[in-house]
Each structure stands twice: as structure tokens, then as C-alpha cells.
XYZ file of C-alpha atoms in Angstrom:
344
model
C 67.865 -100.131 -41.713
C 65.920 -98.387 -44.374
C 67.484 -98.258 -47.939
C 67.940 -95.437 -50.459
C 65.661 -97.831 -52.644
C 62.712 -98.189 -49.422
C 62.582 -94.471 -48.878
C 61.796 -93.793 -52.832
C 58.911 -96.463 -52.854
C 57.351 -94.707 -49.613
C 57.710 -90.879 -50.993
C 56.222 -92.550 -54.387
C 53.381 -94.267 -52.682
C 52.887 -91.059 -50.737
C 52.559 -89.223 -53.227
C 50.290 -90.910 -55.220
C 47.673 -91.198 -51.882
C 47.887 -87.174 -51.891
C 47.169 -87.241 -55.584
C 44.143 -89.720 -55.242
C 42.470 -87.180 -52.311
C 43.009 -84.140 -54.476
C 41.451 -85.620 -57.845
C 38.743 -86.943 -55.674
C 38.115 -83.447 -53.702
C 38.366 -81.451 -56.429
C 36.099 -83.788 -59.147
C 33.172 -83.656 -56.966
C 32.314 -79.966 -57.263
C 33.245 -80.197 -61.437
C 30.556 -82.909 -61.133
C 27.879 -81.390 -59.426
C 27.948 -78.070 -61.411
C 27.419 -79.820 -64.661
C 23.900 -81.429 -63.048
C 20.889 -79.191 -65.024
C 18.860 -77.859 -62.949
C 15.325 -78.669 -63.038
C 12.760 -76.533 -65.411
C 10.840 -73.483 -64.114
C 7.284 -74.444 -63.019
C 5.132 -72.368 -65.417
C 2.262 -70.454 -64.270
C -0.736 -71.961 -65.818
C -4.461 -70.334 -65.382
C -7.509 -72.770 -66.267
C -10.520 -70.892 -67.553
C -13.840 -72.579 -68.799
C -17.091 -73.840 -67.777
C -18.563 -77.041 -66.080
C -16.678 -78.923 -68.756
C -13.489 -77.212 -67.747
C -14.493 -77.456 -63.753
C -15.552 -81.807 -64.277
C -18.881 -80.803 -62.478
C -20.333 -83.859 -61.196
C -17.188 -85.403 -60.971
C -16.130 -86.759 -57.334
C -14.560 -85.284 -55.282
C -15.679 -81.282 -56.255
C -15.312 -78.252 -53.576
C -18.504 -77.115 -51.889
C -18.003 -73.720 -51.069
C -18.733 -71.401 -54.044
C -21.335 -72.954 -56.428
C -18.395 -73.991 -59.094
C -18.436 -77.444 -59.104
C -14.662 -77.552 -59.733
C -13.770 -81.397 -59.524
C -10.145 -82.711 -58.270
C -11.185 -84.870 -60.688
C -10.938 -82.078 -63.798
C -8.503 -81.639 -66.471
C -6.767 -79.040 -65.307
C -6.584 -80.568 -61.696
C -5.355 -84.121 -63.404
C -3.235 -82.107 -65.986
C -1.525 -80.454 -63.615
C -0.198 -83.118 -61.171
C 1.545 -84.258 -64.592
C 3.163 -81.011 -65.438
C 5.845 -78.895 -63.237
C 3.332 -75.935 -63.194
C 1.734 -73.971 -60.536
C -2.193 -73.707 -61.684
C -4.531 -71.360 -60.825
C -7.594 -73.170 -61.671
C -11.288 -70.197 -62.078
C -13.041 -72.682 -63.985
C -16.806 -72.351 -62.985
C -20.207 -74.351 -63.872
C -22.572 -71.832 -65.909
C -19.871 -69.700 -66.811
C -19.965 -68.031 -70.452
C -17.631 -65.991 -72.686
C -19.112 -62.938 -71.276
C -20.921 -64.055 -67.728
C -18.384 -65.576 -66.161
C -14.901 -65.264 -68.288
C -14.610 -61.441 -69.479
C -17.213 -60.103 -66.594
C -18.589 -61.384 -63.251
C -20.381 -64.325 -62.866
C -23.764 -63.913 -60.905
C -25.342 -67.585 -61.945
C -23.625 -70.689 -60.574
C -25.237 -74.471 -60.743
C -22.967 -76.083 -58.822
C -22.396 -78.619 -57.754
C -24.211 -78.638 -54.990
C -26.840 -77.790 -57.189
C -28.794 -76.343 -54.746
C -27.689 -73.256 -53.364
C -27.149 -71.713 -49.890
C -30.103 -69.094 -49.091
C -29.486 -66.276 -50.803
C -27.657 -67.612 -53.918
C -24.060 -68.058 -53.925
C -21.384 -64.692 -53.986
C -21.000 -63.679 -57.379
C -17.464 -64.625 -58.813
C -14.912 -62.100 -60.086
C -14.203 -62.308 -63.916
C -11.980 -65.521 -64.904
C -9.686 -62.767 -67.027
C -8.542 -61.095 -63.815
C -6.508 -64.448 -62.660
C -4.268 -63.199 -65.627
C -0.897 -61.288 -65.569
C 1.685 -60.463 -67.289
C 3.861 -63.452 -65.395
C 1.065 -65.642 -66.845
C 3.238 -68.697 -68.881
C 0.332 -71.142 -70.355
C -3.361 -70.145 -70.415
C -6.281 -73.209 -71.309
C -9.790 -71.823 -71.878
C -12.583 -74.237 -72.203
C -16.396 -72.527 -73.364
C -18.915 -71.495 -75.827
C -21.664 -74.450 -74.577
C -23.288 -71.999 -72.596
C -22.885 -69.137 -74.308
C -25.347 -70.729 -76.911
C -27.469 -71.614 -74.715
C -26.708 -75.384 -74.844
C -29.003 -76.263 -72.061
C -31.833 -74.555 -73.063
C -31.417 -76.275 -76.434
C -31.675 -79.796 -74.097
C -34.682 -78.911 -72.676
C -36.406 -77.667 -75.465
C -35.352 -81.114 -77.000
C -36.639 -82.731 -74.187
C -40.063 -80.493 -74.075
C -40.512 -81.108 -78.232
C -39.399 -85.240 -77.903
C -42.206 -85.780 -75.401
C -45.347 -83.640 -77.424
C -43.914 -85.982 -80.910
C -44.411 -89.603 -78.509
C -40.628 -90.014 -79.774
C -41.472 -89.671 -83.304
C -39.547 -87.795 -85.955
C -37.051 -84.313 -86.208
C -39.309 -81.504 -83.336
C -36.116 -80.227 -82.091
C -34.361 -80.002 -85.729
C -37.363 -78.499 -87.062
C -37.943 -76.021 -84.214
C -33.961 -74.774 -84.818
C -33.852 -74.637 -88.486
C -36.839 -73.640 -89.764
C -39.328 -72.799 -86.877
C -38.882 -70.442 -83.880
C -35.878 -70.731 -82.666
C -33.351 -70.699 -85.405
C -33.544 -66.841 -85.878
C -32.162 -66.291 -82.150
C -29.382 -69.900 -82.103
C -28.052 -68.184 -85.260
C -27.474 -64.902 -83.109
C -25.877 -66.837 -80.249
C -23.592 -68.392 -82.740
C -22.043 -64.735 -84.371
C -22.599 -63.421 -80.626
C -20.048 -66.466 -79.772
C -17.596 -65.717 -82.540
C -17.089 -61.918 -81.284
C -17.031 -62.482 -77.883
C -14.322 -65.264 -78.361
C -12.539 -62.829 -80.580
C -12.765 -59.758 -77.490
C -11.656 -62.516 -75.107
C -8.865 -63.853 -76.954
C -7.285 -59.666 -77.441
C -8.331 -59.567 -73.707
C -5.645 -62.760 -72.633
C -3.062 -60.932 -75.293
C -3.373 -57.993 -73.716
C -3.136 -59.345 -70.025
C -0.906 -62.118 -70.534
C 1.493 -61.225 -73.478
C 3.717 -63.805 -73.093
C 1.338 -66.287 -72.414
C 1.283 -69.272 -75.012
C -2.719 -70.260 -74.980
C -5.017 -73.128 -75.686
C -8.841 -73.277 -76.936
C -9.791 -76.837 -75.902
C -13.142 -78.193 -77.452
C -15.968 -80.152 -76.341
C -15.898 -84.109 -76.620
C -18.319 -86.400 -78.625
C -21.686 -86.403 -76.842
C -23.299 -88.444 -79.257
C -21.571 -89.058 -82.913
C -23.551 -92.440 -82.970
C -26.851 -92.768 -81.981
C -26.405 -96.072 -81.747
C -27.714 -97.610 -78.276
C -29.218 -94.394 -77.774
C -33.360 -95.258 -75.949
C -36.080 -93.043 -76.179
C -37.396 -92.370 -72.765
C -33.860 -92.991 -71.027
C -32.845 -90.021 -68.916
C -29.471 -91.893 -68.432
C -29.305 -90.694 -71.640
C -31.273 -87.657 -73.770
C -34.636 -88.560 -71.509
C -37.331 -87.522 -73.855
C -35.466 -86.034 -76.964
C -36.508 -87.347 -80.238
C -33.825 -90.117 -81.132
C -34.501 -88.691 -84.486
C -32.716 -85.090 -83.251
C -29.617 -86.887 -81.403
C -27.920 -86.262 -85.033
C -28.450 -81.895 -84.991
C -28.182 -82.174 -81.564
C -24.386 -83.648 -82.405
C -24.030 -81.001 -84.717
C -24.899 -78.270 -82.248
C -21.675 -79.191 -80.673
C -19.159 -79.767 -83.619
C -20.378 -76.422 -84.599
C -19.345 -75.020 -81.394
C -16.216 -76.760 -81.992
C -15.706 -75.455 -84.832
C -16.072 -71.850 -83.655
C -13.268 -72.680 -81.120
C -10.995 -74.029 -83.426
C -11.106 -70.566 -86.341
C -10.874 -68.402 -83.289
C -7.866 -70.123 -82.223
C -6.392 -70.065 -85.512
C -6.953 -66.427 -85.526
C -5.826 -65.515 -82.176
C -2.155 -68.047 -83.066
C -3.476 -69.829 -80.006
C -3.423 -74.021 -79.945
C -6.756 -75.589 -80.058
C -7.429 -78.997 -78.163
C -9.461 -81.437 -80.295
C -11.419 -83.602 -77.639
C -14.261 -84.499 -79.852
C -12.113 -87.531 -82.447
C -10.703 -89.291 -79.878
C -13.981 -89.242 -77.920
C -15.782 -90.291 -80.611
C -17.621 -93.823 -79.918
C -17.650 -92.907 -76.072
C -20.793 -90.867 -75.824
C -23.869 -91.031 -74.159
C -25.183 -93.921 -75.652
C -22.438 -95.938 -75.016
C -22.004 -99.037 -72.940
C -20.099 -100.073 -69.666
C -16.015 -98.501 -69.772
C -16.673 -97.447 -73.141
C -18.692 -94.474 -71.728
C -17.125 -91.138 -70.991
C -20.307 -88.671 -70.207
C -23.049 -88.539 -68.500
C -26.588 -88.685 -69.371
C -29.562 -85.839 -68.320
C -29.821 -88.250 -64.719
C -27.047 -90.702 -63.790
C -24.906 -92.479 -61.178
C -21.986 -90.104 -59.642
C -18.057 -91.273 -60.898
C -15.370 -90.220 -59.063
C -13.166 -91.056 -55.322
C -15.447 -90.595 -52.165
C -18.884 -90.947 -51.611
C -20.014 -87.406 -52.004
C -23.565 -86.629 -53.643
C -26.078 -84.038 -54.736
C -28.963 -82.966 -53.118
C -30.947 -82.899 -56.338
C -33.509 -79.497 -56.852
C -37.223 -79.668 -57.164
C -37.040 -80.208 -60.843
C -34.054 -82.915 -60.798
C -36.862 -85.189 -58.058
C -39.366 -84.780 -60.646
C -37.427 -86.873 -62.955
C -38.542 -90.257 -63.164
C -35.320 -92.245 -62.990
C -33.401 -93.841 -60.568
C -30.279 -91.710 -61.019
C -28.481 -90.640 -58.312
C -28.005 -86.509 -59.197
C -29.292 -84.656 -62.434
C -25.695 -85.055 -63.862
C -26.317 -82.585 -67.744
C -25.104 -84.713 -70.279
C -21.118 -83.606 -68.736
C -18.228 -85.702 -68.374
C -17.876 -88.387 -65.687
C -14.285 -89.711 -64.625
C -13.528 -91.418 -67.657
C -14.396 -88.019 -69.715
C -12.301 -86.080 -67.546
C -9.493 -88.182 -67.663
C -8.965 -88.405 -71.376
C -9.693 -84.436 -71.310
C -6.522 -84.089 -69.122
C -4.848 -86.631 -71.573
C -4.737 -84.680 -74.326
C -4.661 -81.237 -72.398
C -1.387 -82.620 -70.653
C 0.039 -83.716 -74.339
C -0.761 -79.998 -75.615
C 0.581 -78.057 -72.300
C 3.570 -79.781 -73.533
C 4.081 -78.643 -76.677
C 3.838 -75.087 -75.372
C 6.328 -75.462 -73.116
C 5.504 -77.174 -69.961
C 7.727 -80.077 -68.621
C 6.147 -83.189 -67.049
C 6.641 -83.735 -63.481
């Protein structure tokens, strides 16, 4: 027979089953609405030159004359950062010739070009919009003709035997200061146009200037006659050559400051890891050097690049190699988050 007392401990232990399904139904939905959901990839547009693209940098993409490395800083940046890039970074590129207008003159890599010359590439402003969230520009180097300031180095080193200032005399008080001093204000208003240009395109686009790092702050280690270094250039000119690029640096940095846009100092940290330097210590390379990067890719050098009498692999421009671009996308990554971007 079952008691008064039996039936009250089965409708209580009955009850209390029912009550354990319904908290356990009903807590799982309370649960899953308070999860956050995850941050909104921003829309981030790289612009800038072969320092910006990691020319020379394994591996790079072949089919335009850009030289844009998945090796670069925006390329290592953004497999940190929930963002969707649009990366129009391109080697030769300037403020005007490449970033605010078309760019006709690409040097790869491959530094030799299809017959014919490669397509011309649309402006690097029209990858803008107003659903544009974080914008990085990286130039001015060519826009002063940086290269042309090498080889004039180069040209000057070799009729001195080594000896003395050539190249700092032949910029500050010979020929050629006149016209670097016109590249320089011809820099600071075209940065100014280009910075109103992303405002006006992108309002709501937070932006970063991001300088050039330390080619050589030391001259230390530096060898006359090394084109795994400055070649030919007067070790006496390494110093104005440095200061050719801190200037730069320093145009980037005011123009920031006047546009409210971050600016991305590369140069300090780089400091110690030019050129010149030894081993890991090294971040760029020299005029001719060995390829860095994943893969076994090369450059067919040019006419000009054989003529060189060293046993580098490609004619590599004094630009980054993998070490370079990875503390570039260091402390790109760090600034893309204090705009607003969320790591990965």
C-alpha cells in the first residue's frame, strides 16, 4: 500500500525534477544573450610607397609593377587586427604620382617590366569612401627625389676616391640645394592637399602618417665601396644623407599634427638597425643585397643592377627586408589600435 506520507515525498520529488528542467531551459537563452558580440571589422585602406608595399620583401605579387610584399606592414598588420584592408600601396609612388593622381612609373618588383611598361595605376585616393574606418599613408621619399639623391651620392663618392663631404657639399651649397629645397615646400603642400583630400573622402576616417625608419643614424660599420651598403657614397655624407630622411620625417609628423591625424614614429625604435648593421641586428637593405622573406622568389635584375659589381642577389634600394617590415607592422598594429581597431 502507498501511504498519505509516500505520495507527498513523490509529488515533492516531482516537483522539484520539473523545476530543475525549467531553470535549466529557460537559463540557457538568459546566458547566451548576455555573450558580446564580437567588434565590427573596420575598413582599413593602406596608401604609401615601396616602404609601405615591403618591395623586395618575399613573397610580393607579380602582376602590376607594385612590389606589394605579403610580407608588408599593412599585410602583417592586418592579420593582427579584425579589419578588412584594402592595401594600393605601390613602389615609385609619390604624393602627387601615384597617391592624389595616376601612377604611370612603377619599379617593381619585378624590376623589369613586361614590354610595353606596366598599366598605369588609378590614384591611391580613389580606394577611399565615406565607409572608410582607419586610413595609414606611408610617403614623401620619393617625392624628394630620394633616389636620385642616392645616386648622385654614389656618382660624387666615387669622383672624391671616398674622401670627404661631395654629396653634402653638392646639396647645401653647390647645385643641387636650390631645387631639394623646392622638393621639400613642394612636399609640405602636397601633403597638406592630400591630407583635405582623405577628409573630404573619408570623413569619418581616423588616419595615420607613418614615417620612415633609421637608414643609417650610426655610421658605424658602414665600408666604403660596399654596395651591401651605400656602394660608393662618401662615408663622410652617410651623416646628411641621415638627415635627408629625419627631415622627411619631420615633414610627416607637422602635417599630421595639422591634419589631427596620428603619426607613426618608425625611425627611434629602428635606430641601431640600419644599413650598417650586423647579422639580426639589421632591418634594411643595402643598394645590392640578398632577398629576405618565405619562398624562393627573385629578381631578374636590369641592365644597370648587372653592372654592379657585387655578389648580391637583386638591386634591393636601401628598403626594408623582413626584419624592417616586421617591426613596421609592430608599431603600425600598436597605433591601428589606438584608433580603434581590435586585434584578431
Amino acid at each position: 500500500m502507498v501511504t498519505t506520507r509516500t505520495r507527498l515525498a513523490l509529488a515533492a520529488a516531482t516537483t522539484l525534477a520539473t523545476l530543475s528542467v525549467v531553470t535549466s531551459t529557460t537559463a540557457a537563452p538568459t546566458a547566451a544573450a548576455a555573450a558580446p558580440s564580437p567588434p565590427r571589422a573596420l575598413n582599413w585602406v593602406a596608401m604609401g610607397d615601396s616602404y609601405s608595399a615591403g618591395a623586395f620583401v618575399r613573397p610580393w605579387a607579380t602582376e602590376d609593377g607594385c612590389g606589394r610584399s605579403a610580407q608588408s606592414y599593412p599585410q602583417q598588420a592586418a592579420r593582427q587586427l579584425r579589419v578588412r584592408l584594402t592595401d594600393v600601396t605601390c613602389s615609385a609612388a609619390d604624393v602627387r604620382g601615384g597617391l592624389l593622381e595616376q601612377q604611370t612609373d612603377m619599379t617593381g618588383p619585378p624590376s623589369v617590366p613586361p614590354p610595353g611598361g606596366w598599366p598605369a595605376k588609378p590614384a591611391q585616393i580613389a580606394a577611399l569612401s565615406a565607409g572608410t574606418d582607419l586610413v595609414t599613408i606611408g610617403i614623401g621619399g620619393n617625392s624628394i627625389g630620394f633616389k636620385e639623391i642616392v645616386e648622385q651620392c654614389v656618382a660624387q663618392g666615387v669622383a672624391a676616391f671616398g674622401m670627404g663631404k661631395p654629396c653634402t657639399s653638392y646639396y647645401t651649397t653647390g647645385k643641387g640645394a636650390s631645387a631639394l629645397n623646392d622638393r621639400f615646400a613642394s612636399l609640405e603642400a602636397d601633403l597638406g592637399t592630400l591630407m583635405q583630400a582623405v577628409r573630404a573622402r573619408a570623413p569619418q576616417a581616423r588616419v595615420a602618417l607613418v614615417g620612415y625608419p633609421a637608414l643609417v643614424d650610426d655610421s658605424a660599420g658602414c665600408r666604403w665601396g660596399s654596395w651591401q651598403q651605400f656602394g660608393t657614397a662618401a662615408k663622410g655624407d652617410l651623416p646628411w644623407l641621415d638627415s635627408m630622411e629625419r627631415r622627411v620625417n619631420t615633414v610627416l609628423r607637422e602635417q599630421a599634427g595639422k591634419a589631427g591625424a596620428a603619426y607613426v614614429d618608425t625611425y627611434a625604435s629602428s635606430a641601431g638597425h640600419g644599413v650598417c648593421a650586423s647579422g639580426e641586428e639589421r632591418w634594411m637593405y643595402g643598394i645590392k643585397d640578398e632577398l629576405t622573406g618565405p619562398g624562393d622568389q627573385s629578381d631578374e635584375p636590369s641592365i644597370l643592377c648587372r653592372a654592379i659589381p657585387s655578389p648580391g642577389e637583386a638591386c634591393t634600394l636601401l628598403h626594408p627586408n623582413l626584419r624592417g617590415t616586421t617591426h613596421q607592422a609592430e608599431l603600425v598594429t600598436r597605433a591601428l589600435v589606438g584608433l580603434g581597431a581590435s586585434r584578431a
